[in-house]
Coordinates of C-alpha atoms in Angstrom, one line a residue:
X1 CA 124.5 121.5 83.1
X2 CA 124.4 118.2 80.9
X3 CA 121.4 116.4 80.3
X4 CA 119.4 115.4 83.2
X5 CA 119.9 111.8 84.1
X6 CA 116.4 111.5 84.7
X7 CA 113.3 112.9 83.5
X8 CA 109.7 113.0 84.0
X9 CA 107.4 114.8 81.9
X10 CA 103.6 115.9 82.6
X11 CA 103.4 113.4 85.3
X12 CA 99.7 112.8 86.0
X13 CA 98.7 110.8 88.7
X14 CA 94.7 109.8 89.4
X15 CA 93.1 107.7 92.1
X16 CA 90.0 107.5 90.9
X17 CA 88.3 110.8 91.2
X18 CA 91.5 112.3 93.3
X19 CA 94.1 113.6 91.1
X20 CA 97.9 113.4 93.4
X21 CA 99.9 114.9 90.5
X22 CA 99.2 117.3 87.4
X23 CA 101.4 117.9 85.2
X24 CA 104.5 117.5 87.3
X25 CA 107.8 118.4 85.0
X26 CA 111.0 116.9 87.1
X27 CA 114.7 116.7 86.2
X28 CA 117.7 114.7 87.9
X29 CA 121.2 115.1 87.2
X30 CA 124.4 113.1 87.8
X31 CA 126.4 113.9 90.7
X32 CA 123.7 116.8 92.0
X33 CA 121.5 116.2 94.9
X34 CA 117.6 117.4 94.1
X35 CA 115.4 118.1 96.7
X36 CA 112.1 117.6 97.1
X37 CA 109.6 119.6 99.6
X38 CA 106.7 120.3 100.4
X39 CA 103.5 120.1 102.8
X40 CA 101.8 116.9 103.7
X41 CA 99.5 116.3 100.2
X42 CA 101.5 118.5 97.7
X43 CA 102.6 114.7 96.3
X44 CA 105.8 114.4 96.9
X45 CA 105.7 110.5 98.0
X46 CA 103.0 109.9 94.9
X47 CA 105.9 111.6 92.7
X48 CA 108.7 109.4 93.4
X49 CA 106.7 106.0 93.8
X50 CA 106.1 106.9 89.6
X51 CA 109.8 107.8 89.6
X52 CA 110.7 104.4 91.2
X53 CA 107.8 101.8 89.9
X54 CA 105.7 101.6 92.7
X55 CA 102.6 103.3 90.6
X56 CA 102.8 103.7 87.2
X57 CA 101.9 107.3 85.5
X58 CA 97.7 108.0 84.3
X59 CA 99.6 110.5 82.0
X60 CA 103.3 111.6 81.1
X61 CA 106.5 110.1 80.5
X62 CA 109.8 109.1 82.2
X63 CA 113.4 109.4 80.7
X64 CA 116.2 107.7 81.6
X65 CA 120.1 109.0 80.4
X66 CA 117.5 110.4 77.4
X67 CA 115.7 107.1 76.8
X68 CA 112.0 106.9 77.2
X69 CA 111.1 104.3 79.7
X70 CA 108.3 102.7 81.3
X71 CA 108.6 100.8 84.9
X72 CA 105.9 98.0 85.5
X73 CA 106.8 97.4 89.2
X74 CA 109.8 98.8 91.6
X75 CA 112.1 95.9 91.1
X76 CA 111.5 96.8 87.3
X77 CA 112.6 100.3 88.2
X78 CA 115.8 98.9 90.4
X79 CA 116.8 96.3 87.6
X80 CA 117.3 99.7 85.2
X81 CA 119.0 101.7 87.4
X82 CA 116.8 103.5 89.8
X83 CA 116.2 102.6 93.7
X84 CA 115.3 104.2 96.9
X85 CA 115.8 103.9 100.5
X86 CA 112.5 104.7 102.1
X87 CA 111.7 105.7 106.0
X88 CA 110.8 102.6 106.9
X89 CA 114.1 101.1 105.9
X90 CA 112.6 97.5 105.2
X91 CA 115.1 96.2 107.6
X92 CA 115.2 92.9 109.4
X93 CA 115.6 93.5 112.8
X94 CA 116.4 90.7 114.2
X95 CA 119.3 89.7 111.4
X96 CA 122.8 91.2 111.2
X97 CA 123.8 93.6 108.7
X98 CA 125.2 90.6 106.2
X99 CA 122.0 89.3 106.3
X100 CA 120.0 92.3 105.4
X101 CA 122.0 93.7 102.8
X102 CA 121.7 90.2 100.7
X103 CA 118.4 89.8 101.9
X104 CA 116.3 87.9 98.7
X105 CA 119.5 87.6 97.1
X106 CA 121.8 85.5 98.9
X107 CA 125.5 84.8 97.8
X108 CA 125.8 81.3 97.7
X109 CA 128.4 78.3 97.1
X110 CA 128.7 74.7 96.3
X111 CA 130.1 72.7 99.4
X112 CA 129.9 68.3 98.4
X113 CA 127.7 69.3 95.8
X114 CA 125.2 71.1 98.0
X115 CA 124.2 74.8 97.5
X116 CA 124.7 76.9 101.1
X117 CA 125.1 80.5 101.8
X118 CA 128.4 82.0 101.4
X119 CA 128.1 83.6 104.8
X120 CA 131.6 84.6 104.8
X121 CA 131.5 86.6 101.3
X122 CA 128.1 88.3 102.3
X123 CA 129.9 89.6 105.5
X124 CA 132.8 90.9 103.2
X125 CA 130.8 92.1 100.6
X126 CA 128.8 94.3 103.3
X127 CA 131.9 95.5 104.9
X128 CA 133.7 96.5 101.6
X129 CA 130.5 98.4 100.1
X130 CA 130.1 100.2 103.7
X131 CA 133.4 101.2 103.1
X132 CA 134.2 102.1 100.4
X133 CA 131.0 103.7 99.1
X134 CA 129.9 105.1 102.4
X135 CA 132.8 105.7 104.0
X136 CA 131.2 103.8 107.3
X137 CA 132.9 101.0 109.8
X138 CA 130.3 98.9 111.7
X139 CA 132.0 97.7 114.7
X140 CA 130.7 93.8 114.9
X141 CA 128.7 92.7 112.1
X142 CA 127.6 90.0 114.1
X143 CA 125.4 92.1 116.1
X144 CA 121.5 92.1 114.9
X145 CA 120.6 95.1 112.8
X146 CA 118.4 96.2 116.4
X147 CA 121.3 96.8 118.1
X148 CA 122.6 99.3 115.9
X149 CA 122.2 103.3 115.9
X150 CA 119.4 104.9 113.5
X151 CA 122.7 106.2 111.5
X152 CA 124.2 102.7 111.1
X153 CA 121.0 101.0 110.0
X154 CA 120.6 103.5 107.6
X155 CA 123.9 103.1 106.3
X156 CA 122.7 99.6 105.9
X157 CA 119.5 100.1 103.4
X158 CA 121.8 102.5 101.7
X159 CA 124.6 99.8 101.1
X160 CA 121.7 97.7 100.1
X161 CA 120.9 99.5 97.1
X162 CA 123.6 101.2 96.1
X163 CA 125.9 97.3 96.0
X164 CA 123.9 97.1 92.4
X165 CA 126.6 98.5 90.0
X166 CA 123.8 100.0 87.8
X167 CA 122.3 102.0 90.4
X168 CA 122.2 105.5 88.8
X169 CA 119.8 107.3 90.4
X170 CA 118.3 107.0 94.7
X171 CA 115.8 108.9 96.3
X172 CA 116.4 109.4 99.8
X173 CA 112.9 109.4 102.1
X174 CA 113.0 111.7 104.9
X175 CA 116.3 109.7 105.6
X176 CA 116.8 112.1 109.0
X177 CA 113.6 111.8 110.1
X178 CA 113.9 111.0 114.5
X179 CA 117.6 110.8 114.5
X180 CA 119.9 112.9 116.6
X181 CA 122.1 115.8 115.3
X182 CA 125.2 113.8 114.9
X183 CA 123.1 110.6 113.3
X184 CA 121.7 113.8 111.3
X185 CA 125.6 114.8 110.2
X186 CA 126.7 111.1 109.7
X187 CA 123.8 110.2 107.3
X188 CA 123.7 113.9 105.3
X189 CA 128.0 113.2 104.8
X190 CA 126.5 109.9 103.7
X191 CA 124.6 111.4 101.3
X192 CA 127.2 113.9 100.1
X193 CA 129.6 110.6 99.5
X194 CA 126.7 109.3 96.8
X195 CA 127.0 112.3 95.4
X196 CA 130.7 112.2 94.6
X197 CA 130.3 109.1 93.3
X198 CA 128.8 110.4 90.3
X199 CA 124.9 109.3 91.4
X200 CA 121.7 111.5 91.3
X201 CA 120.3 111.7 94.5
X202 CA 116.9 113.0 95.3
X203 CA 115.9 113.8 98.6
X204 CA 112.9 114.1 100.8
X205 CA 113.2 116.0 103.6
X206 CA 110.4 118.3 105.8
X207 CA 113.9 119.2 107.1
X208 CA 114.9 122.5 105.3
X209 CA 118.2 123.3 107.0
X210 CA 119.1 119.3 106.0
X211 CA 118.1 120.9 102.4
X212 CA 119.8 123.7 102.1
X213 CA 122.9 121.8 103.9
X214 CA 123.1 118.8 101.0
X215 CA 121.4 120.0 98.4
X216 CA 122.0 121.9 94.6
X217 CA 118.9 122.5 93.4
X218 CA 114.5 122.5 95.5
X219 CA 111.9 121.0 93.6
X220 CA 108.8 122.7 95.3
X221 CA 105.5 120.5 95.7
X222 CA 102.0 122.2 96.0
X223 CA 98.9 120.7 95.6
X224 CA 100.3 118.2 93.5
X225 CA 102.4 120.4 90.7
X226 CA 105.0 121.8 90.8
X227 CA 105.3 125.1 92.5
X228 CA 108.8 125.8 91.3
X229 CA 112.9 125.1 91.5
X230 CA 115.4 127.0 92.9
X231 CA 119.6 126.4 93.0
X232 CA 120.1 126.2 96.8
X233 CA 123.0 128.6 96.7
X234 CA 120.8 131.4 95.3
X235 CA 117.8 130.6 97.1
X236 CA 116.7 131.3 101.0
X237 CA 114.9 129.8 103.1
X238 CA 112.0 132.3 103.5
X239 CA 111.6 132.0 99.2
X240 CA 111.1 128.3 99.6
X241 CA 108.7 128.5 102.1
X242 CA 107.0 130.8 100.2
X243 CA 106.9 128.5 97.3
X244 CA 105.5 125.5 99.6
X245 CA 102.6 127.5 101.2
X246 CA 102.2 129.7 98.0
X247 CA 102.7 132.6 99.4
X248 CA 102.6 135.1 95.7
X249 CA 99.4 132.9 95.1
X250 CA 97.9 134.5 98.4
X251 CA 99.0 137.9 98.1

C-alpha cells in the first residue's frame, strides 16, 4: 500500500474523569473502504468526531496526505478535505433535494442588480453530482426530500458532501441502519462508486455482512482502543467478533 491518506496517532480522548479513547492508532487510504466496529462504548462515534472536528484530541495527532493537522471545528475539518454523512442525515424534510444539497450555501445570481437564488443551477448542479458521482436518477426533484425513499435521501447527504472538489476522505455512519435490503444494496453500490473515485471511505456499521460486503480492511473498537485490523478478504466473521467482545482476552 502507499501512504495512508489519513492518519491518527495515540488518539486520546477525556470527558473529564471518563476516558472514550486511549491510545487509538488509525490509518485511511485512498480508494480503500475502512471499517469501523465495534459494541456500543468501544468509541467508535468519539473516534471519528476527532477524525472530522467535532471534538478535538486531549492527546495525539492527526495527519492528512502526511501533513500534521489540527481541526478546530467540523467545518474546519470539511474546508481541508474531510466530511461525513452521519445517521441522522441533517436533512430538510420539507425542502426538495436542490434545496438540501445547497443548503447554507446557496448558488446565486444577479437579476436588475438584485442578488436571488439560481434555483435553476442548484437543481442541475444536484442532478449532475447524483449522477455522475453516484450513479443515481431521482425521478422529480421537485418533490420534498419526505417523499423520497431512505436510499434516495441518503444519496442526497452523500451528494452534499461529496459536491466539494476537495473532499478526500468521508466517514459513512451506520449509513444502512432501518433500510430495506434493496435500499441496503443501492446505498453499499453507493459506497463502492466513492470508492472508485479515488476517496477514502470509512464506514460504520453494527452491520457485519454490510462490512465484509464493501469493505478492505476492520478497524476493531474495544473499550476505547483499538482491539486490532484485519484485511476483509483474509478475515471471518467469527475472528472479528472475537476481536469486538475480546474473546483471547477471556480465554
Amino acid at each position: 500500500m502507499s501512504e495512508p491518506l489519513a492518519s491518527m496517532r495515540g488518539i486520546t480522548k477525556r470527558f473529564g474523569g471518563v476516558t472514550a479513547l486511549s491510545g487509538v492508532d488509525l490509518d485511511a487510504y485512498a480508494g480503500e473502504v475502512l471499517a469501523i466496529v465495534g459494541d456500543n462504548g468501544a468509541g467508535k462515534s468519539t473516534l471519528i468526531k476527532v477524525l472530522t472536528g467535532v471534538y478535538q484530541p486531549t492527546e495525539g495527532d492527526i495527519y492528512l496526505a502526511g501533513e500534521k493537522i489540527e481541526f478546530a471545528s467540523h467545518a474546519d475539518a470539511a474546508e481541508q478535505g474531510i466530511d461525513a454523512v452521519y445517521q441522522t442525515l441533517a436533512l430538510a424534510d420539507h425542502l426538495d433535494p436542490a434545496a438540501n444539497m445547497f443548503l447554507g450555501n446557496e448558488l446565486t445570481k444577479k437579476v436588475l442588480g438584485i442578488t436571488v437564488l439560481d434555483n435553476k443551477r442548484m437543481r442541475s448542479e444536484t442532478e449532475r453530482v447524483l449522477m455522475e458521482r453516484l450513479g443515481v436518477k431521482l425521478k422529480s426533484l421537485d418533490a420534498p426530500t419526505e417523499s423520497l425513499s431512505g436510499g434516495q435521501r441518503q444519496a442526497v447527504a452523500i451528494a452534499r458532501a461529496v459536491y466539494h472538489e476537495g473532499l478526500r476522505v468521508l466517514v459513512m455512519d451506520e449509513p444502512t441502519a432501518a433500510l430495506g435490503p434493496q435500499e441496503t444494496a443501492r446505498t453499499l453500490k453507493l459506497i463502492m462508486n466513492l470508492k472508485a473515485q479515488g476517496l477514502a471511505v470509512i464506514l460504520i456499521s453494527h452491520s457485519l455482512d454490510d462490512v465484509f460486503e464493501v469493505s478492505d480492511r476492520i478497524h476493531v473498537q474495544r473499550r476505547g482502543q483499538c482491539a486490532g485490523v484485519v484485511k476483509t478478504a483474509e478475515s471471518t466473521t467469527q475472528e472479528v467478533l472475537g476481536l469486538i467482545v475480546g474473546a483471547e482476552e477471556a480465554a
